[in-house]
Amino acid sequence: MEWVISVNEMLKDSNNITKLNYTLIPPGFQGDVRSVRVMQESLSKLIDALGEQSAAAQGLNKVITTAEKLRNSPTHTLYLLKDPSGKGGRGEVIGMLKVGRKHLFLFDEHDKVCEVEPLCVLDFFVLRDRQRHGYGQLLFDHMLEDTGTSAAELAIDGPSPKMEQFLARHYGIQRLMRQNNNFAVSPQFFAKTADISKSGRSTPAVAAAVGRFAAPKPPSAIANVIHGGGSYYHETSNGFSRLGRAENRY
């Protein structure tokens, strides 16, 4: 598919990885109103096509990444990796990685719930004929360095078997803990989260409540509805502990 502007004209970063946000304007781009509109329209077509390819490759019934979704998500970031020699020298985008922070409730290995706002991997795709050439790791490493994050601190949205193999091969994450909300984290995630809390960064697990707010509270019925079914709980000295997922009665 050809764009109004070639990939090399759109994405001019020297390391061939471009970071985009909701503005759909590449870093360093300058132009009049018409030039901005043409750039945004060209990038929108490119992003939509990549999103469709990613969804098809993962066997998903809906597209995760579109230009419209990126426009409506100010906290999301899209990294695009290009091959400047592709398409006869016009350039070709060969990989994309979308990340963003999400407010999540996650259970650790002891069934203790943690309220966190980690950086999440929302979509990750490399063209089929460019896989197993190191491009995925190049893109992922760039994101980790750019965000100052380690792989163990990430939450992965609906990881595929290929994603699990990728994390094991390149980052030593041999197992993921899947959550009821479709996200998954490494067993080291909660130790990393505790370290973040001590460092004073703005996205740690919530500190323990004190005073009257420390009183045990029953599980939220609204949360059960939102997350698609409830869980059985029993009261402990630390509050409520999850026993298992309730069957959907309807």
XYZ file of C-alpha atoms in Angstrom:
250
model
C 0.000 0.000 0.000
C 1.356 3.433 -0.937
C 0.984 6.508 1.262
C 0.546 10.153 0.339
C 4.025 10.680 1.822
C 6.741 8.015 1.723
C 7.812 6.393 4.983
C 11.274 7.959 4.753
C 9.682 11.401 4.390
C 7.361 10.803 7.353
C 9.782 9.153 9.766
C 13.208 10.777 9.812
C 14.715 9.646 13.122
C 18.381 8.756 12.709
C 18.050 5.429 14.548
C 15.023 4.436 12.413
C 12.691 4.321 15.444
C 10.059 7.055 15.710
C 8.035 7.822 18.831
C 4.484 9.038 18.215
C 1.776 10.289 20.549
C -1.838 11.376 20.165
C -0.903 14.377 17.974
C 0.197 12.091 15.105
C 3.032 14.517 14.357
C 6.568 13.051 14.182
C 9.242 14.682 16.371
C 10.892 17.631 14.647
C 8.238 17.968 11.953
C 7.519 21.525 10.830
C 5.073 22.790 8.246
C 1.984 24.829 7.540
C -1.567 23.731 8.315
C -1.913 21.834 5.043
C 1.393 20.005 5.560
C 0.360 18.969 9.060
C -2.963 17.642 7.774
C -1.289 15.637 4.997
C 1.220 14.221 7.488
C -1.505 13.189 9.936
C -3.616 11.605 7.193
C -0.627 9.660 5.865
C 0.354 8.445 9.327
C -3.251 7.511 10.071
C -3.395 5.242 7.017
C -0.060 3.692 7.955
C -1.059 3.072 11.589
C -4.453 1.636 10.637
C -2.832 -0.791 8.185
C -0.265 -1.910 10.775
C -3.003 -2.364 13.367
C -4.991 -4.596 11.022
C -1.914 -6.697 10.249
C -1.135 -7.045 13.953
C -4.671 -8.155 14.793
C -4.657 -10.700 11.953
C -1.268 -12.090 13.014
C -2.506 -12.544 16.602
C -5.829 -14.042 15.545
C -7.821 -11.249 17.193
C -11.383 -10.435 16.200
C -10.875 -6.707 16.707
C -8.104 -4.258 15.886
C -6.209 -2.985 18.931
C -4.231 -0.176 17.320
C -5.798 2.497 15.129
C -4.999 6.146 14.532
C -8.316 7.145 16.090
C -7.607 5.189 19.279
C -4.164 6.771 19.534
C -5.664 10.245 19.075
C -8.061 9.558 21.942
C -5.369 8.187 24.283
C -3.030 10.980 25.453
C -1.106 8.594 27.741
C -0.311 6.063 25.001
C 2.879 5.987 22.950
C 3.472 4.261 19.622
C 6.986 3.311 18.507
C 7.522 2.608 14.799
C 10.595 0.847 13.411
C 11.428 1.368 9.745
C 13.776 -0.109 7.179
C 14.931 2.934 5.180
C 15.948 0.759 2.225
C 12.555 -0.935 1.933
C 10.039 -0.328 -0.843
C 12.688 0.623 -3.356
C 14.307 3.200 -1.100
C 11.048 4.875 -0.034
C 11.194 3.176 3.357
C 9.009 0.561 5.027
C 7.691 0.283 8.582
C 8.585 -3.224 9.732
C 7.522 -3.133 13.376
C 5.403 -1.297 15.922
C 5.059 -1.273 19.693
C 2.296 0.496 21.620
C 2.568 1.141 25.357
C 0.657 3.148 27.935
C -0.119 3.296 31.627
C -3.234 1.590 32.984
C -4.809 1.640 36.426
C -4.984 -2.040 37.389
C -5.792 -4.300 40.314
C -3.450 -7.304 40.230
C -3.054 -10.378 42.429
C 0.411 -11.522 43.475
C 1.404 -15.144 44.128
C -0.020 -14.927 47.652
C -3.398 -13.693 46.344
C -2.791 -10.250 47.787
C -4.375 -7.566 45.632
C -2.224 -4.626 44.555
C -3.493 -1.396 43.050
C -0.929 -0.254 40.508
C -0.513 1.902 37.424
C 2.250 0.170 35.464
C 3.498 0.725 31.967
C 1.600 -1.764 29.803
C 2.473 -3.377 26.491
C -0.741 -2.955 24.513
C 0.313 -4.084 21.019
C 3.539 -5.468 19.550
C 4.049 -6.516 15.953
C 6.872 -7.201 13.499
C 6.238 -8.054 9.854
C 6.269 -11.808 9.339
C 9.169 -11.779 6.867
C 11.225 -9.590 9.252
C 10.825 -11.765 12.331
C 13.791 -13.616 13.876
C 16.211 -10.950 12.678
C 16.480 -9.068 15.977
C 14.119 -6.248 15.000
C 11.607 -7.021 17.744
C 14.274 -6.908 20.437
C 15.717 -3.716 18.942
C 12.314 -2.040 19.173
C 11.567 -3.404 22.647
C 14.981 -2.414 24.028
C 14.517 1.103 22.683
C 11.164 1.407 24.465
C 12.620 0.137 27.752
C 15.482 2.624 27.574
C 13.212 5.483 26.530
C 10.775 4.861 29.396
C 13.385 3.906 31.996
C 11.594 0.612 32.617
C 12.701 -3.007 32.914
C 10.829 -5.869 31.275
C 9.892 -7.250 34.713
C 8.034 -4.012 35.539
C 5.704 -4.274 32.545
C 2.136 -5.525 32.408
C 1.331 -7.306 29.139
C -2.149 -7.081 27.648
C -3.273 -10.536 26.464
C 0.190 -11.991 25.750
C 0.332 -14.549 22.945
C 2.529 -17.666 23.122
C 5.002 -15.873 20.830
C 5.158 -12.960 23.261
C 5.830 -15.316 26.154
C 8.649 -16.962 24.187
C 10.055 -13.537 23.298
C 10.157 -12.430 26.949
C 11.734 -15.714 28.048
C 14.393 -15.669 25.330
C 15.496 -12.052 25.615
C 14.616 -10.954 29.159
C 14.707 -14.118 31.253
C 11.004 -14.000 32.133
C 10.204 -17.710 32.121
C 6.640 -17.440 33.383
C 3.796 -14.930 33.344
C 1.077 -14.606 35.966
C -2.212 -14.138 34.140
C -4.842 -11.954 35.763
C -8.640 -11.855 35.519
C -8.456 -8.558 33.603
C -6.528 -10.159 30.677
C -3.194 -8.645 31.701
C -0.184 -10.706 32.733
C 2.943 -9.855 34.719
C 6.167 -11.599 35.640
C 6.552 -13.036 39.165
C 9.220 -10.358 39.728
C 6.714 -7.591 38.968
C 5.538 -7.207 42.558
C 9.062 -7.012 43.970
C 9.857 -4.366 41.371
C 6.673 -2.515 42.267
C 7.671 -2.454 45.937
C 11.042 -1.009 44.939
C 9.309 1.674 42.871
C 7.177 2.602 45.868
C 10.270 3.136 48.003
C 11.906 5.232 45.293
C 9.100 7.787 45.374
C 8.048 7.422 41.743
C 4.463 8.302 40.949
C 3.163 4.882 39.859
C 3.733 2.430 42.720
C 1.371 0.068 44.445
C -0.852 1.960 46.857
C 0.602 2.189 50.362
C -1.105 0.343 53.193
C -4.091 2.176 54.646
C -3.984 3.540 58.190
C -6.555 4.526 60.799
C -10.206 3.941 60.033
C -9.372 3.361 56.364
C -7.497 0.183 57.346
C -10.713 -1.591 58.356
C -11.440 -4.682 56.195
C -13.867 -4.012 53.372
C -15.982 -6.567 51.490
C -15.264 -7.163 47.794
C -16.906 -4.697 45.442
C -19.944 -5.986 43.556
C -19.372 -3.306 40.917
C -15.804 -4.507 40.385
C -17.125 -8.037 39.906
C -19.470 -6.833 37.178
C -16.762 -4.776 35.465
C -14.271 -7.642 35.429
C -16.750 -10.210 34.185
C -17.752 -12.293 37.167
C -16.845 -12.412 40.798
C -14.453 -14.338 42.981
C -14.997 -16.081 46.285
C -13.273 -14.367 49.201
C -12.637 -15.168 52.838
C -11.702 -12.722 55.559
C -8.159 -12.784 56.938
C -6.216 -10.639 59.379
C -5.065 -8.528 56.425
C -8.469 -8.065 54.848
C -9.956 -10.352 52.173
C -8.144 -13.071 50.257
C -9.309 -14.542 46.947
C -10.230 -18.241 46.933
C -11.394 -18.711 43.376
C -13.428 -17.347 40.521
C -17.202 -17.636 40.813
C -19.157 -19.322 38.071
C -21.302 -17.089 35.896
C -24.856 -17.936 36.855
C -26.549 -16.383 33.840
